[in-house]
């Protein structure tokens, strides 16, 4: 059981170190301060929420010779010898649930504590006791000697007889807040010199579903297999997804892109995340987006759509049971939002959502901004580059491609217009798509200056275009003379094959290096 090392090591010894359960903490501490101790307690709640830890902390404080404001001192003899104390009796009812086990307890309660104020029985998983064991126990529980305290713990309170509950002071433990777990993990990482990224720790907290024990065992295992705990390591070893993954689902829904939606869903399914956790996470994500829309007063239609999505996910969460294929149901729900007649999102709505950062900008856009700031060209626009792009555009050029691209181009223009991106707007206004393939577009400009600026801003335009239209295109601008020259030499019978463009990327460019040093080379768009 090596992996429980951190959990054991960081098991809290007193109330100051207990994470979460603040109200329970407060009541128990006050009961010690005011010396109002009950004779039987029952702690109930999900596993890993601190029931047994709290029972021990409370027991230690009860027998502490010098408690400080209701908290054990940690220095006195009783505190130091707590783990060996004969007056603290722990019993796991999962394995000791017979009448005989309980009779042993009943017989021993009348023997006075050895060297403490109280003799304290901590019985874990108490719902596992057999009926006859309960019967043997009831009388003692009703009238225990004045120096005996029972602390019962259970994850299944409904299985505990009502006659027992009525004799106990009950405390309901809640799942521990994710932020509190994250904070605790962070402290442990610092203490243990474990390198970690904050968002990975937050993700572990999410995966643990409010259970500190699980969170610590994940941390433990990851720290053994990797030097640094980051999202990638977490993803490789545990079925989890990040907000970026959900963002991609949302973008696919916004653009009514069924293919992207299904591909992304299939990726998420492959990572093996628990469906309930996935739904929780999605609801949280969409809720945050909905709030952001309201706060920034952006698109009421988009808000309505999000509300609908949240409701449907919430319903699904309620309907989940062990027999249902939750993932299939989720797929069905999300697919129903593609081309949903009831939701009418205009491209203006979508532009607003993107431009007002309701959807966070991806790193590619940040790279772009840095490039703009440095005013450097991403591509080396040489004669060879131009020839290569023309060639590549011709590989799969078609009239259909051109027609659909013109629609996108108009949409792109509306976006630039709405967002007052003047420089790009001028380029678009003064150029006409002439040849379009599946992923290349050749644009002819009315003036030489537009051509020059257009080709200088080529990469930025491509990034903006992708951001707005969710389609990846590569552009090239030609002036009218160049276009005429091209037409006069164009050979319609020639077979064109794609030529690698990598050599035309300005890899030595400072701004690229700067971007790379911040985002890592994978994020820099060097096709
Ligand atoms: Zn003490």
Coordinates of C-alpha atoms and ligand atoms in Angstrom, one line a residue:
X1 CA 0.0 0.0 0.0
X2 CA 2.9 2.2 -0.8
X3 CA 0.8 4.8 -2.6
X4 CA -0.9 5.9 0.5
X5 CA 2.3 7.3 1.8
X6 CA 1.4 11.0 1.4
X7 CA -2.1 10.4 2.8
X8 CA -0.6 8.9 5.9
X9 CA 2.2 11.4 6.2
X10 CA -0.2 14.4 5.9
X11 CA -3.0 13.0 8.0
X12 CA -4.0 16.0 10.2
X13 CA -3.2 15.7 13.9
X14 CA -5.4 18.6 15.0
X15 CA -8.2 20.8 13.9
X16 CA -5.9 23.5 12.6
X17 CA -4.6 21.1 10.0
X18 CA -8.0 19.5 9.0
X19 CA -8.9 20.6 5.5
X20 CA -12.6 21.5 5.0
X21 CA -15.6 20.7 7.2
X22 CA -15.4 24.1 8.8
X23 CA -18.8 24.1 10.6
X24 CA -18.2 20.6 12.0
X25 CA -14.8 21.7 13.2
X26 CA -16.3 24.7 14.9
X27 CA -19.0 22.8 16.8
X28 CA -16.6 20.1 18.0
X29 CA -14.0 22.7 19.1
X30 CA -16.6 24.7 21.0
X31 CA -17.9 21.5 22.7
X32 CA -14.4 21.0 24.1
X33 CA -14.1 24.6 25.2
X34 CA -17.5 24.6 26.9
X35 CA -17.0 21.0 28.1
X36 CA -20.3 19.9 26.6
X37 CA -19.4 16.5 25.4
X38 CA -22.0 14.0 24.1
X39 CA -21.5 10.3 24.7
X40 CA -22.1 9.2 21.2
X41 CA -21.4 10.8 17.9
X42 CA -22.1 9.6 14.4
X43 CA -20.1 11.0 11.5
X44 CA -21.6 10.4 8.0
X45 CA -20.7 11.5 4.5
X46 CA -18.9 10.3 1.4
X47 CA -15.6 8.5 1.6
X48 CA -12.4 10.4 2.0
X49 CA -14.1 13.5 3.4
X50 CA -12.3 13.3 6.8
X51 CA -14.7 11.4 9.0
X52 CA -12.0 9.1 10.6
X53 CA -9.5 11.8 10.7
X54 CA -11.9 14.1 12.5
X55 CA -12.8 11.3 14.9
X56 CA -9.1 10.9 15.8
X57 CA -8.5 14.7 16.0
X58 CA -11.5 15.0 18.3
X59 CA -10.4 12.1 20.4
X60 CA -6.9 13.5 20.8
X61 CA -8.3 16.9 21.8
X62 CA -10.7 15.3 24.3
X63 CA -7.8 13.5 26.1
X64 CA -5.3 16.3 25.7
X65 CA -4.0 17.4 29.1
X66 CA -3.6 21.0 28.0
X67 CA -5.9 21.8 25.1
X68 CA -5.5 25.3 23.5
X69 CA -8.9 26.8 22.7
X70 CA -10.3 23.3 22.1
X71 CA -7.4 22.2 20.0
X72 CA -5.0 19.5 21.2
X73 CA -1.6 20.8 22.3
X74 CA 0.5 18.2 20.6
X75 CA 3.0 18.4 23.4
X76 CA 1.5 16.6 26.4
X77 CA 2.0 13.0 27.2
X78 CA -1.4 12.0 25.9
X79 CA -0.9 13.9 22.7
X80 CA 2.5 12.3 22.1
X81 CA 1.3 8.8 22.9
X82 CA -2.0 9.1 21.2
X83 CA -1.4 6.4 18.7
X84 CA -0.4 3.9 21.3
X85 CA -3.0 4.9 23.9
X86 CA -4.9 1.9 25.3
X87 CA -7.8 4.3 25.9
X88 CA -8.4 4.9 22.2
X89 CA -10.0 1.8 20.7
X90 CA -10.4 1.7 16.9
X91 CA -12.6 -0.9 15.3
X92 CA -13.4 -1.4 11.6
X93 CA -16.9 -2.8 11.5
X94 CA -16.4 -3.9 7.9
X95 CA -14.3 -6.8 9.3
X96 CA -15.3 -6.9 12.9
X97 CA -19.1 -7.0 12.8
X98 CA -20.1 -10.0 14.7
X99 CA -21.9 -10.2 18.1
X100 CA -18.7 -11.3 19.7
X101 CA -16.8 -8.3 18.5
X102 CA -19.4 -6.0 20.0
X103 CA -19.6 -8.1 23.2
X104 CA -15.8 -7.4 23.6
X105 CA -16.6 -3.7 23.5
X106 CA -19.5 -3.9 25.8
X107 CA -17.5 -5.8 28.3
X108 CA -14.6 -3.4 28.2
X109 CA -16.5 -0.2 28.6
X110 CA -16.8 -0.7 32.3
X111 CA -13.0 -0.8 32.8
X112 CA -11.9 2.7 33.6
X113 CA -9.5 4.6 31.2
X114 CA -5.8 3.9 32.0
X115 CA -4.4 7.4 32.0
X116 CA -6.8 9.6 30.1
X117 CA -10.0 11.4 30.9
X118 CA -12.0 9.4 28.4
X119 CA -12.0 5.9 26.9
X120 CA -12.9 6.6 23.3
X121 CA -14.3 4.0 20.8
X122 CA -14.0 4.9 17.1
X123 CA -16.1 2.5 15.1
X124 CA -15.6 2.9 11.3
X125 CA -18.1 1.6 8.7
X126 CA -20.6 1.1 11.5
X127 CA -23.4 0.3 9.1
X128 CA -21.7 -3.1 8.5
X129 CA -22.7 -4.4 12.0
X130 CA -25.1 -7.3 12.0
X131 CA -28.5 -7.0 13.5
X132 CA -27.6 -9.1 16.5
X133 CA -24.5 -7.0 16.9
X134 CA -26.6 -3.8 17.0
X135 CA -28.9 -5.4 19.5
X136 CA -26.0 -6.3 21.8
X137 CA -24.7 -2.7 21.4
X138 CA -27.8 -0.7 21.9
X139 CA -28.0 -0.7 25.7
X140 CA -24.4 0.4 26.1
X141 CA -24.9 3.1 23.6
X142 CA -27.9 4.3 25.5
X143 CA -26.2 4.5 28.9
X144 CA -22.5 4.4 28.6
X145 CA -20.3 5.0 31.7
X146 CA -19.6 8.8 32.1
X147 CA -16.0 8.5 30.9
X148 CA -16.8 6.6 27.7
X149 CA -17.4 8.2 24.3
X150 CA -18.4 6.5 21.1
X151 CA -17.6 8.0 17.7
X152 CA -19.3 6.1 14.9
X153 CA -18.5 6.7 11.2
X154 CA -20.4 5.6 8.2
X155 CA -20.7 6.2 4.5
X156 CA -24.2 4.7 4.5
X157 CA -26.3 6.4 7.2
X158 CA -29.5 4.9 5.8
X159 CA -28.4 1.4 6.9
X160 CA -27.9 2.5 10.5
X161 CA -31.0 1.6 12.7
X162 CA -33.0 4.6 13.7
X163 CA -32.8 3.6 17.3
X164 CA -29.0 4.1 17.1
X165 CA -29.3 7.4 15.3
X166 CA -31.6 8.8 18.0
X167 CA -28.9 8.2 20.6
X168 CA -26.1 9.9 18.7
X169 CA -25.2 13.5 17.9
X170 CA -25.0 13.5 14.1
X171 CA -22.6 15.3 11.8
X172 CA -22.9 15.3 8.0
X173 CA -19.6 15.6 6.2
X174 CA -19.6 17.3 2.9
X175 CA -17.3 16.7 -0.1
X176 CA -14.2 18.9 0.4
X177 CA -14.2 22.0 -1.7
X178 CA -12.0 21.6 -4.8
X179 CA -10.2 24.9 -4.1
X180 CA -9.3 23.7 -0.6
X181 CA -8.0 20.4 -2.0
X182 CA -6.0 22.2 -4.6
X183 CA -4.5 24.5 -2.0
X184 CA -3.6 21.5 0.2
X185 CA -1.9 19.7 -2.7
X186 CA 0.1 22.8 -3.4
X187 CA 1.4 23.0 0.1
X188 CA 2.3 19.3 0.0
X189 CA 4.1 19.8 -3.3
X190 CA 6.1 22.6 -1.8
X191 CA 6.9 20.6 1.3
X192 CA 7.9 17.5 -0.7
X193 CA 9.8 19.5 -3.4
X194 CA 7.4 18.1 -6.1
X195 CA 7.4 20.3 -9.2
X196 CA 3.8 20.9 -10.2
X197 CA 1.6 23.1 -12.3
X198 CA -1.3 24.8 -10.6
X199 CA -3.8 23.8 -13.2
X200 CA -2.7 20.2 -12.9
X201 CA -3.3 20.3 -9.2
X202 CA -6.7 21.8 -9.7
X203 CA -7.4 19.0 -12.1
X204 CA -6.4 16.4 -9.6
X205 CA -8.8 18.0 -7.1
X206 CA -11.5 17.8 -9.7
X207 CA -10.8 14.1 -10.4
X208 CA -10.9 13.4 -6.7
X209 CA -14.5 14.6 -6.5
X210 CA -14.0 16.1 -3.0
X211 CA -12.2 13.1 -1.6
X212 CA -8.8 14.1 -0.1
X213 CA -7.6 10.5 0.1
X214 CA -8.0 10.1 -3.7
X215 CA -6.4 13.4 -4.4
X216 CA -3.4 12.5 -2.4
X217 CA -3.0 9.1 -3.9
X218 CA -3.2 10.5 -7.4
X219 CA -0.5 13.0 -6.4
X220 CA 1.5 10.3 -4.9
X221 CA 1.4 8.1 -8.0
X222 CA 2.1 10.9 -10.4
X223 CA 5.1 12.1 -8.4
X224 CA 6.6 8.6 -8.7
X225 CA 6.3 8.5 -12.5
X226 CA 7.2 12.0 -13.4
X227 CA 9.6 14.7 -12.5
X228 CA 6.9 17.3 -12.9
X229 CA 3.2 17.1 -12.4
X230 CA 1.5 18.8 -15.3
X231 CA -1.7 18.4 -17.3
X232 CA 0.0 16.1 -19.9
X233 CA 1.2 13.7 -17.3
X234 CA -2.2 13.7 -15.7
X235 CA -3.9 13.1 -19.0
X236 CA -1.6 10.2 -19.9
X237 CA -2.3 8.4 -16.6
X238 CA -5.8 9.3 -15.6
X239 CA -8.9 9.7 -17.7
X240 CA -9.3 13.4 -17.5
X241 CA -10.1 16.3 -19.7
X242 CA -9.4 20.0 -19.5
X243 CA -11.5 23.1 -20.1
X244 CA -9.8 23.4 -23.4
X245 CA -11.3 20.1 -24.5
X246 CA -14.8 21.4 -23.5
X247 CA -14.1 24.6 -25.2
X248 CA -13.5 22.7 -28.5
X249 CA -16.9 21.1 -28.1
X250 CA -18.5 24.5 -27.5
X251 CA -16.7 26.0 -30.6
X252 CA -17.9 23.1 -32.7
X253 CA -21.5 23.7 -31.5
X254 CA -21.2 27.4 -32.1
X255 CA -20.1 26.7 -35.7
X256 CA -22.6 23.9 -36.2
X257 CA -19.7 21.7 -37.1
X258 CA -20.9 18.2 -36.6
X259 CA -17.7 16.5 -37.7
X260 CA -15.6 18.4 -35.3
X261 CA -18.1 17.8 -32.5
X262 CA -18.1 14.0 -33.1
X263 CA -14.3 13.8 -33.4
X264 CA -13.8 15.7 -30.2
X265 CA -16.4 13.6 -28.4
X266 CA -14.6 10.5 -29.6
X267 CA -11.3 11.8 -28.3
X268 CA -12.9 12.6 -24.9
X269 CA -14.4 9.1 -24.7
X270 CA -11.1 7.5 -25.4
X271 CA -9.5 9.2 -22.4
X272 CA -11.8 7.1 -20.3
X273 CA -13.1 9.8 -18.0
X274 CA -16.0 8.9 -15.7
X275 CA -19.2 10.1 -17.3
X276 CA -20.5 11.7 -14.1
X277 CA -17.3 13.7 -13.6
X278 CA -17.4 14.7 -17.2
X279 CA -20.9 16.0 -16.9
X280 CA -20.1 17.9 -13.7
X281 CA -17.2 19.5 -15.4
X282 CA -19.1 20.4 -18.5
X283 CA -22.0 21.9 -16.5
X284 CA -19.5 24.0 -14.5
X285 CA -17.8 25.2 -17.8
X286 CA -21.0 26.1 -19.5
X287 CA -22.3 27.9 -16.4
X288 CA -19.2 30.0 -16.3
X289 CA -19.6 30.9 -20.0
X290 CA -23.2 31.8 -19.4
X291 CA -22.3 34.1 -16.5
X292 CA -19.6 35.7 -18.6
X293 CA -22.1 36.4 -21.4
X294 CA -24.4 38.1 -18.9
X295 CA -21.6 40.1 -17.3
X296 CA -20.3 41.4 -20.6
X297 CA -23.8 41.8 -22.0
X298 CA -23.1 39.7 -25.0
X299 CA -25.5 37.9 -27.3
X300 CA -28.8 36.9 -25.6
X301 CA -29.2 34.1 -28.1
X302 CA -25.9 32.6 -27.0
X303 CA -27.0 32.8 -23.4
X304 CA -30.3 31.0 -24.2
X305 CA -28.3 28.3 -26.0
X306 CA -26.0 27.8 -23.0
X307 CA -29.0 27.7 -20.7
X308 CA -30.5 25.0 -22.8
X309 CA -27.2 23.0 -22.9
X310 CA -26.8 23.3 -19.1
X311 CA -30.4 22.1 -18.5
X312 CA -30.0 19.2 -20.8
X313 CA -26.7 18.1 -19.2
X314 CA -28.2 18.5 -15.8
X315 CA -31.2 16.3 -16.8
X316 CA -28.8 13.8 -18.1
X317 CA -26.9 13.8 -14.9
X318 CA -30.1 13.0 -13.0
X319 CA -31.0 10.2 -15.4
X320 CA -27.7 8.4 -15.2
X321 CA -27.7 5.0 -13.6
X322 CA -25.4 2.1 -13.7
X323 CA -27.3 0.5 -16.7
X324 CA -27.4 3.5 -19.0
X325 CA -24.8 4.2 -21.6
X326 CA -24.1 7.7 -20.4
X327 CA -21.7 8.6 -23.1
X328 CA -24.1 7.7 -25.9
X329 CA -26.8 9.9 -24.2
X330 CA -24.3 12.7 -23.9
X331 CA -23.5 12.4 -27.6
X332 CA -27.1 12.5 -28.5
X333 CA -27.7 15.6 -26.4
X334 CA -24.8 17.6 -27.8
X335 CA -25.5 16.6 -31.4
X336 CA -29.0 18.0 -31.0
X337 CA -27.5 21.4 -30.6
X338 CA -26.0 21.3 -34.1
X339 CA -28.3 23.3 -36.4
X340 CA -30.8 23.6 -33.6
X341 CA -33.8 25.5 -35.0
X342 CA -34.7 27.0 -31.7
X343 CA -31.3 28.6 -31.3
X344 CA -30.6 31.2 -33.9
X345 CA -27.0 32.3 -33.5
X346 CA -25.9 34.8 -36.2
X347 CA -22.3 35.1 -37.2
X348 CA -22.4 38.4 -35.3
X349 CA -23.3 36.6 -32.1
X350 CA -20.5 34.2 -32.7
X351 CA -18.1 37.0 -33.5
X352 CA -19.0 38.7 -30.3
X353 CA -18.5 35.6 -28.2
X354 CA -15.1 35.1 -29.7
X355 CA -14.0 38.8 -29.7
X356 CA -15.2 39.6 -26.2
X357 CA -13.2 36.7 -24.8
X358 CA -16.2 34.7 -23.7
X359 CA -14.1 32.0 -25.3
X360 CA -10.6 32.4 -24.3
X361 CA -8.1 33.2 -27.0
X362 CA -5.9 30.2 -27.8
X363 CA -2.1 30.5 -27.7
X364 CA -1.9 30.8 -31.5
X365 CA -3.6 34.1 -31.3
X366 CA -1.2 35.3 -28.6
X367 CA 1.7 34.3 -30.8
X368 CA 0.1 36.3 -33.6
X369 CA -0.2 39.3 -31.3
X370 CA 3.5 39.1 -30.6
X371 CA 4.3 38.8 -34.2
X372 CA 2.2 41.9 -34.9
X373 CA 4.0 43.8 -32.2
X374 CA 7.3 43.0 -33.7
X375 CA 6.0 43.7 -37.2
X376 CA 7.9 40.8 -38.6
X377 CA 6.9 38.5 -41.4
X378 CA 6.2 35.0 -40.5
X379 CA 6.7 33.7 -44.1
X380 CA 9.7 34.5 -46.3
X381 CA 7.6 35.7 -49.2
X382 CA 10.0 35.1 -52.0
X383 CA 9.4 34.3 -55.7
X384 CA 9.7 30.6 -54.9
X385 CA 7.2 30.9 -52.0
X386 CA 4.7 32.6 -54.3
X387 CA 5.2 29.8 -57.0
X388 CA 4.8 27.1 -54.3
X389 CA 1.6 28.7 -52.9
X390 CA 0.1 29.0 -56.4
X391 CA 1.0 25.4 -57.1
X392 CA -0.5 24.2 -53.8
X393 CA -3.7 26.2 -54.4
X394 CA -4.1 24.5 -57.7
X395 CA -3.9 21.0 -56.3
X396 CA -7.6 20.8 -55.3
X397 CA -9.0 24.0 -56.6
X398 CA -12.7 24.0 -57.6
X399 CA -15.6 26.3 -58.3
X400 CA -17.5 24.9 -55.3
X401 CA -14.6 25.7 -53.0
X402 CA -14.5 29.2 -54.3
X403 CA -18.2 29.8 -53.8
X404 CA -18.3 28.6 -50.3
X405 CA -15.1 30.4 -49.5
X406 CA -16.6 33.7 -50.7
X407 CA -19.3 33.3 -48.1
X408 CA -16.7 32.8 -45.4
X409 CA -14.7 35.7 -46.7
X410 CA -17.7 38.0 -46.3
X411 CA -18.3 36.7 -42.8
X412 CA -14.7 37.3 -42.0
X413 CA -15.1 40.9 -43.2
X414 CA -18.2 41.4 -41.0
X415 CA -16.1 40.2 -38.0
X416 CA -13.3 42.6 -38.8
X417 CA -15.7 45.4 -39.3
X418 CA -17.5 44.7 -36.0
X419 CA -14.2 44.6 -34.2
X420 CA -12.7 47.6 -35.9
X421 CA -9.7 45.7 -37.2
X422 CA -9.0 48.4 -39.8
X423 CA -5.8 47.2 -41.3
X424 CA -7.1 43.7 -42.0
X425 CA -10.4 45.2 -43.2
X426 CA -8.7 47.2 -45.9
X427 CA -6.8 44.2 -47.1
X428 CA -10.1 42.3 -47.5
X429 CA -12.0 45.1 -49.0
X430 CA -9.4 45.5 -51.7
X431 CA -9.0 41.9 -52.7
X432 CA -11.0 39.2 -54.5
X433 CA -10.8 35.5 -54.0
X434 CA -9.9 34.0 -57.4
X435 CA -8.7 30.4 -57.0
X436 CA -9.7 28.4 -53.9
X437 CA -8.9 24.8 -53.0
X438 CA -9.7 22.8 -49.9
X439 CA -7.2 24.7 -47.8
X440 CA -5.6 27.4 -50.0
X441 CA -7.0 30.7 -51.3
X442 CA -5.5 32.9 -53.9
X443 CA -6.5 36.5 -53.6
X444 CA -6.1 39.2 -56.2
X445 CA -5.7 42.8 -55.0
X446 CA -6.7 46.0 -56.6
X447 CA -3.5 47.7 -55.6
X448 CA 0.2 46.9 -55.2
X449 CA 0.2 48.2 -51.6
X450 CA -2.6 45.9 -50.6
X451 CA -0.7 43.0 -52.0
X452 CA 2.4 43.9 -50.1
X453 CA 0.6 44.4 -46.8
X454 CA -1.5 41.4 -47.3
X455 CA 1.5 39.1 -47.9
X456 CA 3.3 40.6 -45.0
X457 CA 0.3 39.9 -42.7
X458 CA -0.4 36.6 -44.3
X459 CA 0.1 34.4 -41.2
X460 CA -1.9 36.8 -39.0
X461 CA -4.7 36.8 -41.4
X462 CA -4.7 33.0 -41.5
X463 CA -4.8 32.8 -37.7
X464 CA -7.6 35.4 -37.4
X465 CA -9.6 33.6 -40.1
X466 CA -9.3 30.3 -38.3
X467 CA -10.3 31.9 -35.1
X468 CA -13.5 33.3 -36.6
X469 CA -14.5 30.7 -39.1
X470 CA -13.0 27.7 -37.5
X471 CA -11.5 26.7 -40.9
X472 CA -7.8 26.5 -41.7
X473 CA -6.8 28.3 -44.9
X474 CA -3.5 29.5 -46.4
X475 CA -3.6 32.7 -48.4
X476 CA -1.6 34.4 -51.1
X477 CA -2.1 37.9 -52.5
X478 CA -1.3 38.7 -56.1
X479 CA -1.7 42.0 -57.8
X480 CA -3.7 42.3 -61.0
X481 CA -0.7 42.2 -63.3
X482 CA 0.6 39.0 -61.6
X483 CA -2.8 37.5 -61.9
X484 CA -2.9 38.2 -65.6
X485 CA 0.5 36.7 -66.1
X486 CA -0.5 33.6 -64.2
X487 CA -3.6 33.2 -66.4
X488 CA -1.6 33.5 -69.6
X489 CA 0.7 30.7 -68.5
X490 CA -1.7 28.4 -66.8
X491 CA -1.8 24.9 -68.1
X492 CA -5.2 23.3 -67.2
X493 CA -4.0 19.8 -68.1
X494 CA -1.1 19.8 -65.7
X495 CA -1.3 17.6 -62.6
X496 CA -0.4 19.6 -59.5
X497 CA 1.1 18.0 -56.4
X498 CA 1.5 19.5 -52.9
X499 CA 4.9 21.0 -52.2
X500 CA 6.3 21.3 -48.7
X501 CA 6.3 25.0 -47.5
X502 CA 8.2 24.6 -44.3
X503 CA 11.4 26.1 -45.7
X504 CA 9.6 29.4 -46.2
X505 CA 8.9 30.0 -42.6
X506 CA 11.1 32.5 -40.9
X507 CA 12.4 30.3 -38.2
X508 CA 15.2 32.7 -37.3
X509 CA 12.7 35.4 -36.7
X510 CA 13.2 36.8 -33.2
X511 CA 9.5 37.1 -32.5
X512 CA 9.0 33.4 -33.3
X513 CA 11.8 32.5 -30.9
X514 CA 10.2 34.7 -28.3
X515 CA 6.9 33.0 -28.8
X516 CA 8.5 29.6 -28.7
X517 CA 10.3 30.3 -25.5
X518 CA 7.0 31.1 -23.9
X519 CA 4.6 28.6 -25.4
X520 CA 6.9 25.8 -26.5
X521 CA 7.5 25.0 -30.1
X522 CA 4.4 22.8 -30.4
X523 CA 2.1 25.8 -30.0
X524 CA 3.8 27.9 -32.6
X525 CA 2.0 27.4 -35.8
X526 CA 4.8 26.1 -38.1
X527 CA 3.0 23.9 -40.4
Ligands
LIG1 ZN1 -2.0 17.6 24.5

